[in-house]
mmCIF file of C-alpha atoms in Angstrom:
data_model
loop_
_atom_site.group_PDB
_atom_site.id
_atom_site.type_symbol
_atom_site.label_atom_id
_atom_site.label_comp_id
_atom_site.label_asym_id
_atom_site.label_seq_id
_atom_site.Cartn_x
_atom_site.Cartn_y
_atom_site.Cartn_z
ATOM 1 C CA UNK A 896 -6.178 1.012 20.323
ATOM 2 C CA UNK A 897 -2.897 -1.426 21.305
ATOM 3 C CA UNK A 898 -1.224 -2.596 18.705
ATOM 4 C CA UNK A 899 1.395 -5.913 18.447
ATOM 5 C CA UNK A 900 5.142 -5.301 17.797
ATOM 6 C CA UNK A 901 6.876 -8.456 15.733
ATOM 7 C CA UNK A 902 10.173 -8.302 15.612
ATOM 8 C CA UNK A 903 11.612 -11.098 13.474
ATOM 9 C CA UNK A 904 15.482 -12.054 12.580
ATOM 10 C CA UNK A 905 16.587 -12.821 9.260
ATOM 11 C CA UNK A 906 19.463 -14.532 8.729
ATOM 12 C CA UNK A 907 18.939 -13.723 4.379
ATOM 13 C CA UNK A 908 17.303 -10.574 5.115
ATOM 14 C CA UNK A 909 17.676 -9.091 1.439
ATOM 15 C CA UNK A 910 15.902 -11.386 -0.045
ATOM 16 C CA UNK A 911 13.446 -12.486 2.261
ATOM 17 C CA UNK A 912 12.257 -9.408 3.860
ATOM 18 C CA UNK A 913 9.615 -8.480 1.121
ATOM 19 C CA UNK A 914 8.431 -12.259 1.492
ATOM 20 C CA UNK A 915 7.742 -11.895 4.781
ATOM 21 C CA UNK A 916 6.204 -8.166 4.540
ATOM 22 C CA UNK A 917 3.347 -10.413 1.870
ATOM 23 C CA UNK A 918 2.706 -13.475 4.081
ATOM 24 C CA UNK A 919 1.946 -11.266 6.805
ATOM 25 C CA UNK A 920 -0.013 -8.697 5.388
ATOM 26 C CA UNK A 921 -1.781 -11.980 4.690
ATOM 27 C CA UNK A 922 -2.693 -12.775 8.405
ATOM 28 C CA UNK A 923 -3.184 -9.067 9.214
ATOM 29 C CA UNK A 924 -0.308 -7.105 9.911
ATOM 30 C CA UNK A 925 -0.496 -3.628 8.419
ATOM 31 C CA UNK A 926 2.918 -1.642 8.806
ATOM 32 C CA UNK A 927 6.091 -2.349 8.302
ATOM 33 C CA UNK A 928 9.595 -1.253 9.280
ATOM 34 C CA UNK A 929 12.754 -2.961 7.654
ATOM 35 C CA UNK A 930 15.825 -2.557 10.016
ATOM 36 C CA UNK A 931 18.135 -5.006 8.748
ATOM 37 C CA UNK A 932 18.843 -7.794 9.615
ATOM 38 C CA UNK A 933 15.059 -7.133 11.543
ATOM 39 C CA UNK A 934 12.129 -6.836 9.878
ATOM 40 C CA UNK A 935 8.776 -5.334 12.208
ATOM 41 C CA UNK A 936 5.579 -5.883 11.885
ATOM 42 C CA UNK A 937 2.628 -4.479 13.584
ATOM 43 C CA UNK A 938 -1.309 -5.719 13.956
ATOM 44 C CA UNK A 939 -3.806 -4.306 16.105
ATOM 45 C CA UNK A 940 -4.442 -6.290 19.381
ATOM 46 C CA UNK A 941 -7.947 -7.179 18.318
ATOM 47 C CA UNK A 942 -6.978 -8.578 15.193
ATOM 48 C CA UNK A 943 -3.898 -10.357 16.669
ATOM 49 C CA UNK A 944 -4.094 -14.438 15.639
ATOM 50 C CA UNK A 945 -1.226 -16.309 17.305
ATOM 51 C CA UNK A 946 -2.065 -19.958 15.684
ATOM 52 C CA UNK A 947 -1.678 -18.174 12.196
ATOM 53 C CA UNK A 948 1.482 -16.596 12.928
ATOM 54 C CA UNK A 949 2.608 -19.762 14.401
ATOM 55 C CA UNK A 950 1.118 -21.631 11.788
ATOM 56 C CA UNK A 951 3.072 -19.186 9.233
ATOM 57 C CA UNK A 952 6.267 -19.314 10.680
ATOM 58 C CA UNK A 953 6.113 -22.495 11.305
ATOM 59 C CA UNK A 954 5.783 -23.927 7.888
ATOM 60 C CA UNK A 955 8.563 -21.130 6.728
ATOM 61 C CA UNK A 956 10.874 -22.408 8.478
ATOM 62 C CA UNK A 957 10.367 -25.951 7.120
ATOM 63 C CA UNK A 958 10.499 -24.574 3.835
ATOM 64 C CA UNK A 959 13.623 -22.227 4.419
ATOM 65 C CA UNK A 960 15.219 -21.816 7.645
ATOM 66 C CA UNK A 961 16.037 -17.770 7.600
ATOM 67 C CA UNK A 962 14.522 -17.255 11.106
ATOM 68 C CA UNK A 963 17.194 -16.208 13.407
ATOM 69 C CA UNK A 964 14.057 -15.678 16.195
ATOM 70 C CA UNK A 965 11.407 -13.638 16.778
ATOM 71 C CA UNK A 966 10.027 -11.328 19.465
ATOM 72 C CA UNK A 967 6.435 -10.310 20.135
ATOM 73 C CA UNK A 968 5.399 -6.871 22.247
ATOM 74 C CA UNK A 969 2.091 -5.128 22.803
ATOM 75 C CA UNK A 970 2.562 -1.741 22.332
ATOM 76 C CA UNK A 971 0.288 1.252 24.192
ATOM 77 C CA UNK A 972 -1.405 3.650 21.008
ATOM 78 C CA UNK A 973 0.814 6.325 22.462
ATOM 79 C CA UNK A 974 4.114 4.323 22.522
ATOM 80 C CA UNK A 975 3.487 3.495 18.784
ATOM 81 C CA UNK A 976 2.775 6.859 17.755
ATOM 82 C CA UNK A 977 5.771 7.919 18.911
ATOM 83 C CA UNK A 978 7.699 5.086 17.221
ATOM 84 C CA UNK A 979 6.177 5.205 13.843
ATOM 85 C CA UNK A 980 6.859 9.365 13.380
ATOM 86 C CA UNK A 981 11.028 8.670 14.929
ATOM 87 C CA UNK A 982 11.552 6.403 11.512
ATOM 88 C CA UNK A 983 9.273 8.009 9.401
ATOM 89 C CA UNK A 984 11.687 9.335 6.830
ATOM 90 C CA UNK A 985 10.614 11.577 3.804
ATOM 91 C CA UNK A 986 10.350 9.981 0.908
ATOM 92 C CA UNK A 987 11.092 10.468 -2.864
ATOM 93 C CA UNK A 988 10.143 9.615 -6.126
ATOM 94 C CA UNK A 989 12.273 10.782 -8.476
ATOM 95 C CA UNK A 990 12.532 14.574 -8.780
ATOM 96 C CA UNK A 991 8.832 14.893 -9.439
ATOM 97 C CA UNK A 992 7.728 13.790 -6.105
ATOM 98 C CA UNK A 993 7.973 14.656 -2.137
ATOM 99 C CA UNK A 994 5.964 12.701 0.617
ATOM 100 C CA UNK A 995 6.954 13.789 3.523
ATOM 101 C CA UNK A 996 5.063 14.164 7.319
ATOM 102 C CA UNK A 997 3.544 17.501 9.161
ATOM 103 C CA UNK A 998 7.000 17.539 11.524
ATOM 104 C CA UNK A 999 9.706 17.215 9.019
ATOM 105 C CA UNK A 1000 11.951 20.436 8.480
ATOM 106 C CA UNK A 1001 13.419 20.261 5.142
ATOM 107 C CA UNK A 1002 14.594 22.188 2.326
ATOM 108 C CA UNK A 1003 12.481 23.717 -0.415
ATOM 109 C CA UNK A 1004 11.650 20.542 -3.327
ATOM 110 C CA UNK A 1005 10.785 21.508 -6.659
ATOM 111 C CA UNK A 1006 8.416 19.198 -7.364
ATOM 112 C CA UNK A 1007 5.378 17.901 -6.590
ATOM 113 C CA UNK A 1008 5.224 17.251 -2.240
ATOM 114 C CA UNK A 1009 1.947 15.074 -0.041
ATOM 115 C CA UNK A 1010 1.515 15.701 3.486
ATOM 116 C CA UNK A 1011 1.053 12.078 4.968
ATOM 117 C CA UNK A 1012 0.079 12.080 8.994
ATOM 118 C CA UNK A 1013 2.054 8.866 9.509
ATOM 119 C CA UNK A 1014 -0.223 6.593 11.299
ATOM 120 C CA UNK A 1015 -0.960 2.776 10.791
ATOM 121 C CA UNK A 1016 -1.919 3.211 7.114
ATOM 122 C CA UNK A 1017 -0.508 1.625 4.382
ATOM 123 C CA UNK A 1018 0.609 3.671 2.266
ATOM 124 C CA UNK A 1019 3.219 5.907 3.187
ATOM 125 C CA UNK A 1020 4.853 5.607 -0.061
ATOM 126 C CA UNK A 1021 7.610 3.952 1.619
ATOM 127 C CA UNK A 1022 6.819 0.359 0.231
ATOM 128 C CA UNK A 1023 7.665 -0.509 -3.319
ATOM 129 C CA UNK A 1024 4.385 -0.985 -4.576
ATOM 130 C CA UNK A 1025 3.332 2.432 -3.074
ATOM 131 C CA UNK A 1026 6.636 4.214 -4.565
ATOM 132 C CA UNK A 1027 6.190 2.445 -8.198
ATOM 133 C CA UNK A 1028 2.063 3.355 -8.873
ATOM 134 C CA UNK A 1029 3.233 6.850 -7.835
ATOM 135 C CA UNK A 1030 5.865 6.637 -10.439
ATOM 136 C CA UNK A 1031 3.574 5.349 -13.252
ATOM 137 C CA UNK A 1032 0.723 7.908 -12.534
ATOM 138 C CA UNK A 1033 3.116 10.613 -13.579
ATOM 139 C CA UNK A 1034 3.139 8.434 -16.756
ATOM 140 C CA UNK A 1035 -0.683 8.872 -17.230
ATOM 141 C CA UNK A 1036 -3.162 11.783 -17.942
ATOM 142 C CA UNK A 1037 -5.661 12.354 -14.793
ATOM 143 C CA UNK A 1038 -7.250 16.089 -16.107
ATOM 144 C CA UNK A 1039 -10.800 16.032 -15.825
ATOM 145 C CA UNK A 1040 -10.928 12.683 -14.957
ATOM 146 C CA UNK A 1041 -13.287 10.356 -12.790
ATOM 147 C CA UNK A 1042 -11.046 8.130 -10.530
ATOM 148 C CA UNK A 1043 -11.544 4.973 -8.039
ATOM 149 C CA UNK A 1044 -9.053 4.172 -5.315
ATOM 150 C CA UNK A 1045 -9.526 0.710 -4.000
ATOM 151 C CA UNK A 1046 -7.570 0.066 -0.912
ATOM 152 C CA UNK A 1047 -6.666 3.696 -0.466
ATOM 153 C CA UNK A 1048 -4.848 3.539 2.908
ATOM 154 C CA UNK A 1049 -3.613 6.911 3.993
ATOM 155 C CA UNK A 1050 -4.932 8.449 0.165
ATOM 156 C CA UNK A 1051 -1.588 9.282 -1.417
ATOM 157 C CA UNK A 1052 -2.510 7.822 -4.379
ATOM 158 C CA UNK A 1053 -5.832 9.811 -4.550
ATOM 159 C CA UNK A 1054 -3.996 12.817 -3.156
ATOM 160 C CA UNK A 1055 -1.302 12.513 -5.766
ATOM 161 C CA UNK A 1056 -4.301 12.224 -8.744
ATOM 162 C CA UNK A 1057 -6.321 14.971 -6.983
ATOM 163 C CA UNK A 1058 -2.662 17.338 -7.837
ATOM 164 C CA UNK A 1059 -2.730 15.661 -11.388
ATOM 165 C CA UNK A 1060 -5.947 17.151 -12.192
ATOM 166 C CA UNK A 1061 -8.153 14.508 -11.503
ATOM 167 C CA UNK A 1062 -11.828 15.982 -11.354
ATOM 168 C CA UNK A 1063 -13.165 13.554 -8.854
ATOM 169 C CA UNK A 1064 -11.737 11.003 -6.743
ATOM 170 C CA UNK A 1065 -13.334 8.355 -4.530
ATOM 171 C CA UNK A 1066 -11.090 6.344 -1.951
ATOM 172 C CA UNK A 1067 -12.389 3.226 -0.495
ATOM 173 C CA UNK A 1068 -10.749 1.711 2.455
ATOM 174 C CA UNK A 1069 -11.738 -1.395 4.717
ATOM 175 C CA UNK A 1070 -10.404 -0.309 7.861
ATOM 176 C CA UNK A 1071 -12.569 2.603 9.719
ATOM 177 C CA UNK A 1072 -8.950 4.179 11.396
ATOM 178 C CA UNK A 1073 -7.689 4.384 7.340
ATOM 179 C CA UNK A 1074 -10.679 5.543 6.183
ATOM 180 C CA UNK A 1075 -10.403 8.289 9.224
ATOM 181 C CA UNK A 1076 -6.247 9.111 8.324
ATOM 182 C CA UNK A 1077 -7.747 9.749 4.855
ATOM 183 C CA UNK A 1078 -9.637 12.591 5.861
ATOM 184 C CA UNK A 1079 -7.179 14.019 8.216
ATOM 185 C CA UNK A 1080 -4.782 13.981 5.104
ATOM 186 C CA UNK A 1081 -7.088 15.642 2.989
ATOM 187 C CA UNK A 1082 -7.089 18.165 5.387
ATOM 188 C CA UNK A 1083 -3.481 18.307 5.620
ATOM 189 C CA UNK A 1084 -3.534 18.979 1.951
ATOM 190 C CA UNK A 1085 -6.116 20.766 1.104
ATOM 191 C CA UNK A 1086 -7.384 18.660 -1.438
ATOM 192 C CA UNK A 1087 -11.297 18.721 -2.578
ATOM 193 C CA UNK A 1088 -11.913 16.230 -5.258
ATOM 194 C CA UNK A 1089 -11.694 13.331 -2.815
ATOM 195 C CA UNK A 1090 -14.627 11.322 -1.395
ATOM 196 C CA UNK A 1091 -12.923 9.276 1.761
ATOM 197 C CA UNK A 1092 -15.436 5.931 2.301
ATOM 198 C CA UNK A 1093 -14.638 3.550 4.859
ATOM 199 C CA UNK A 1094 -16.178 0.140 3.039
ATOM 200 C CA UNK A 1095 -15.359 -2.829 0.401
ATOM 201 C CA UNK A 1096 -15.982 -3.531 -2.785
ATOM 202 C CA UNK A 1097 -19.784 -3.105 -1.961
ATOM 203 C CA UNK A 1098 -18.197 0.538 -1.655
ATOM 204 C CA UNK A 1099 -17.504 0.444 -5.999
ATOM 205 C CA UNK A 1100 -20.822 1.900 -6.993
ATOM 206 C CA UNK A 1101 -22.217 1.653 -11.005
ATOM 207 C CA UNK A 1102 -21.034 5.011 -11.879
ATOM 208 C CA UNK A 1103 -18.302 4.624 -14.525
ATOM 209 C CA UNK A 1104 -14.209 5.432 -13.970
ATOM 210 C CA UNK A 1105 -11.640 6.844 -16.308
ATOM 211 C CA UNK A 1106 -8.795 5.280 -13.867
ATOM 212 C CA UNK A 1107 -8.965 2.791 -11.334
ATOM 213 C CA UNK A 1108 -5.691 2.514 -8.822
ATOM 214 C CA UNK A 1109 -5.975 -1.042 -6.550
ATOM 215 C CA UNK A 1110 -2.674 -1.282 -4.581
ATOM 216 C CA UNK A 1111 -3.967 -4.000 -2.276
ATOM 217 C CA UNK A 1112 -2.564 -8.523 -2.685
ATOM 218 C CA UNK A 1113 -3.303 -10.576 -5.354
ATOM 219 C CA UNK A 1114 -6.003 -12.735 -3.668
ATOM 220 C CA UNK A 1115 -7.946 -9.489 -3.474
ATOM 221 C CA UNK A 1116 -7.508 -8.458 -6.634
ATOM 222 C CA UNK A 1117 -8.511 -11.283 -8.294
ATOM 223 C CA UNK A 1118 -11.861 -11.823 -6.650
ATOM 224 C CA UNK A 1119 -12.612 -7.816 -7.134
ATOM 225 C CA UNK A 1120 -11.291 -7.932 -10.999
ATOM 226 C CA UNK A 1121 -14.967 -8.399 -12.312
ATOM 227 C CA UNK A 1122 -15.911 -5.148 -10.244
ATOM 228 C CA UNK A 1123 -13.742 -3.043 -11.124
ATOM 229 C CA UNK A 1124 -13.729 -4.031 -15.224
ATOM 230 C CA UNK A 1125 -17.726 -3.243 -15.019
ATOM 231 C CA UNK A 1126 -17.040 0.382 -13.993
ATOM 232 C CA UNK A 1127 -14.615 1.244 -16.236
ATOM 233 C CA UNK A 1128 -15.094 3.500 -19.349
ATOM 234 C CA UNK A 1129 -13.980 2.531 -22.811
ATOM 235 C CA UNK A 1130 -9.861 3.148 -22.647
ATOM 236 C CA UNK A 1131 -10.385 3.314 -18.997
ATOM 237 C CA UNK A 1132 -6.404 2.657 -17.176
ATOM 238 C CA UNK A 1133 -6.309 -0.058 -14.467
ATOM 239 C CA UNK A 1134 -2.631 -0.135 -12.472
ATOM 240 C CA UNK A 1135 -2.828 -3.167 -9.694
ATOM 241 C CA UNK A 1136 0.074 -3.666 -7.356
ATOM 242 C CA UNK A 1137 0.651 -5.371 -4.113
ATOM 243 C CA UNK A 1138 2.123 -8.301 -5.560
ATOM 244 C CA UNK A 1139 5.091 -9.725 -5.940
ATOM 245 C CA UNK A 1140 6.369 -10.328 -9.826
ATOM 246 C CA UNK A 1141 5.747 -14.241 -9.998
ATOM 247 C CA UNK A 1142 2.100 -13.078 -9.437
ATOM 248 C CA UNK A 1143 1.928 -10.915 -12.638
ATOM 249 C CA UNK A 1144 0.710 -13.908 -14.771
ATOM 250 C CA UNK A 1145 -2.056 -14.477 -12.691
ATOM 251 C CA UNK A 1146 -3.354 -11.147 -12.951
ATOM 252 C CA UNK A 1147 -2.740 -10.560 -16.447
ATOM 253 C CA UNK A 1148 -4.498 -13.906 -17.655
ATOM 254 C CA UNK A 1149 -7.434 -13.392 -15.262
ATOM 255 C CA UNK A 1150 -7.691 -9.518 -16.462
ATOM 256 C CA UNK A 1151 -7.534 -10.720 -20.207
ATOM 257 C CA UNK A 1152 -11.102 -12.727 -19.747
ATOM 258 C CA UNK A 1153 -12.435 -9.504 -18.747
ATOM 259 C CA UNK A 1154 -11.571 -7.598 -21.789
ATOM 260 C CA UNK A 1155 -8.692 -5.739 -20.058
ATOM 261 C CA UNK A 1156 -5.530 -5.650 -22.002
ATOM 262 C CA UNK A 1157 -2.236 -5.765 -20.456
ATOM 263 C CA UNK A 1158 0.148 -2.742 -21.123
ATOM 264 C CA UNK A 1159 2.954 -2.597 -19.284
ATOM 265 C CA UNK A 1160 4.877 -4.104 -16.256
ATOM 266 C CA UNK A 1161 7.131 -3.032 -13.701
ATOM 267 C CA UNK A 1162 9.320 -4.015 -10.753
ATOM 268 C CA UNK A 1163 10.473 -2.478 -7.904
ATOM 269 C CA UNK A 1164 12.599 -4.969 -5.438
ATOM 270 C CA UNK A 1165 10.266 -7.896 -6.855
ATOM 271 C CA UNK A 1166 7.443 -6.155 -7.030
ATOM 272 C CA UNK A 1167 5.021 -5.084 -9.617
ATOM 273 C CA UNK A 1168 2.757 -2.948 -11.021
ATOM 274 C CA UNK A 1169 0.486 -3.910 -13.725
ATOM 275 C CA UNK A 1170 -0.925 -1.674 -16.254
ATOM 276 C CA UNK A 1171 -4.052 -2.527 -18.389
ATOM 277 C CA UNK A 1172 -6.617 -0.520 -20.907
ATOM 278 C CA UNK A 1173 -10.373 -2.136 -21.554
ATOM 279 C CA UNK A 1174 -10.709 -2.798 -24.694
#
């Protein structure tokens, strides 16, 4: 599979880089690489749509001009593979936790460490939203317990509750190469709780969750709230992320008229997670 390269200048890059990380994931692009003052994007061919990202760039600049210019290049599969694992860095959250790819050499870590194959998936921990549900399931007690991973990407987040003691985890992911990286990182770490499904929110089931992890954009969240408050136990724990901050209201106000009681916020970079418990 080819994949396109955008390569876009920003003259304000601190704080617009996350912006434009959202309004593209919006149109399709999956990964991300932030070399400042560049941000890149990438989208496979086949789901490449040029009037949108015209469209979107377009209107940006009307309402803030903080494009220097932008660049678009189709890549081979092989040329990005090689890209992606040359800035593929480890990454760490806190002292508690390692994610770090197959070819890295490093030094012994005391804590918790995930095998990620870096591919296209989102998910890599790299992104705030990744690093800060990581953070707050350290927070949360997974023994024994049933969990649902919407949006899983590469499966961190299910690998990371699989090594928390989760009892059985289920990982739903839209896109058929994600739902494929999921099982070669299972592999990778040996896990055995985790049931990889490449699907939607068709994908939920009726069989009920202790903890359900969505780390996927507000838009999506909101029309899949409904589903995922109907699966969950009594004191069930819902994080959501993907979002930036000004979003939170939103969430919490449509979560509330489902019974699910906000808990706790937090903010990585202008982004959020949101914790809630059904009542």
């Amino acid at each position: 599979m080819n994949y396109y390269e955008l390569r876009i200048a920003l003259n304000d890059f601190e704080n617009w880089s996350d912006i434009f990380v959202a309004y593209l994931a919006e149109i399709g692009f999956e990964s991300f690489v932030e070399e400042a003052p560049h941000l890149k994007a990438y989208i496979p061919e086949a789901d490449y749509d040029g009037h949108a990202l015209q469209a979107l760039l377009t209107e940006q600049q009307q309402v803030a001009p903080v494009i220097d210019g932008f660049h678009l290049t189709l890549l081979a599969q092989q040329n990005w593979n090689a890209n992606w694992e040359s800035q593929f860095e480890p990454v760490y959250v806190g002292e508690e936790l390692r994610i770090v790819a197959p070819f890295h050499e490093l030094e012994p870590f005391n804590g918790m460490e995930l095998v990620i194959l870096p591919k296209m998936s989102f998910g890599t921990g790299h992104h705030q939203t990744t690093h800060l549900i990581c953070q707050t399931m350290f927070e949360l007690d997974f023994k024994g317990k049933r969990v649902l991973d919407m949006g899983a990407g590469t499966g961190v987040l299910s690998l990371l509750a699989e090594k928390l003691g989760a009892q059985e985890i289920r990982a739903i992911e839209i896109e058929a190469w994600s739902a494929e990286n999921i099982l070669e990182n299972i592999a990778l770490n040996g896990a055995s709780k985790i049931e990889a499904i490449h699907g939607g929110a068709e994908a939920i089931g009726e069989q009920p969750y202790d903890l359900i992890l969505a780390n996927i954009n507000k838009n999506v969240l909101l029309s899949q709230l409904s589903l995922y408050a109907a699966v969950m136990l009594p004191n069930a724990v819902l994080l959501l992320s993907g979002f930036f901050t000004t979003d939170a209201p939103d969430l919490i106000a449509a979560a509330a008229q489902l019974g699910l009681q906000h808990q706790q916020t937090l903010d990585r970079e202008n982004w959020a997670v949101l914790k809630f418990i059904k009542q």
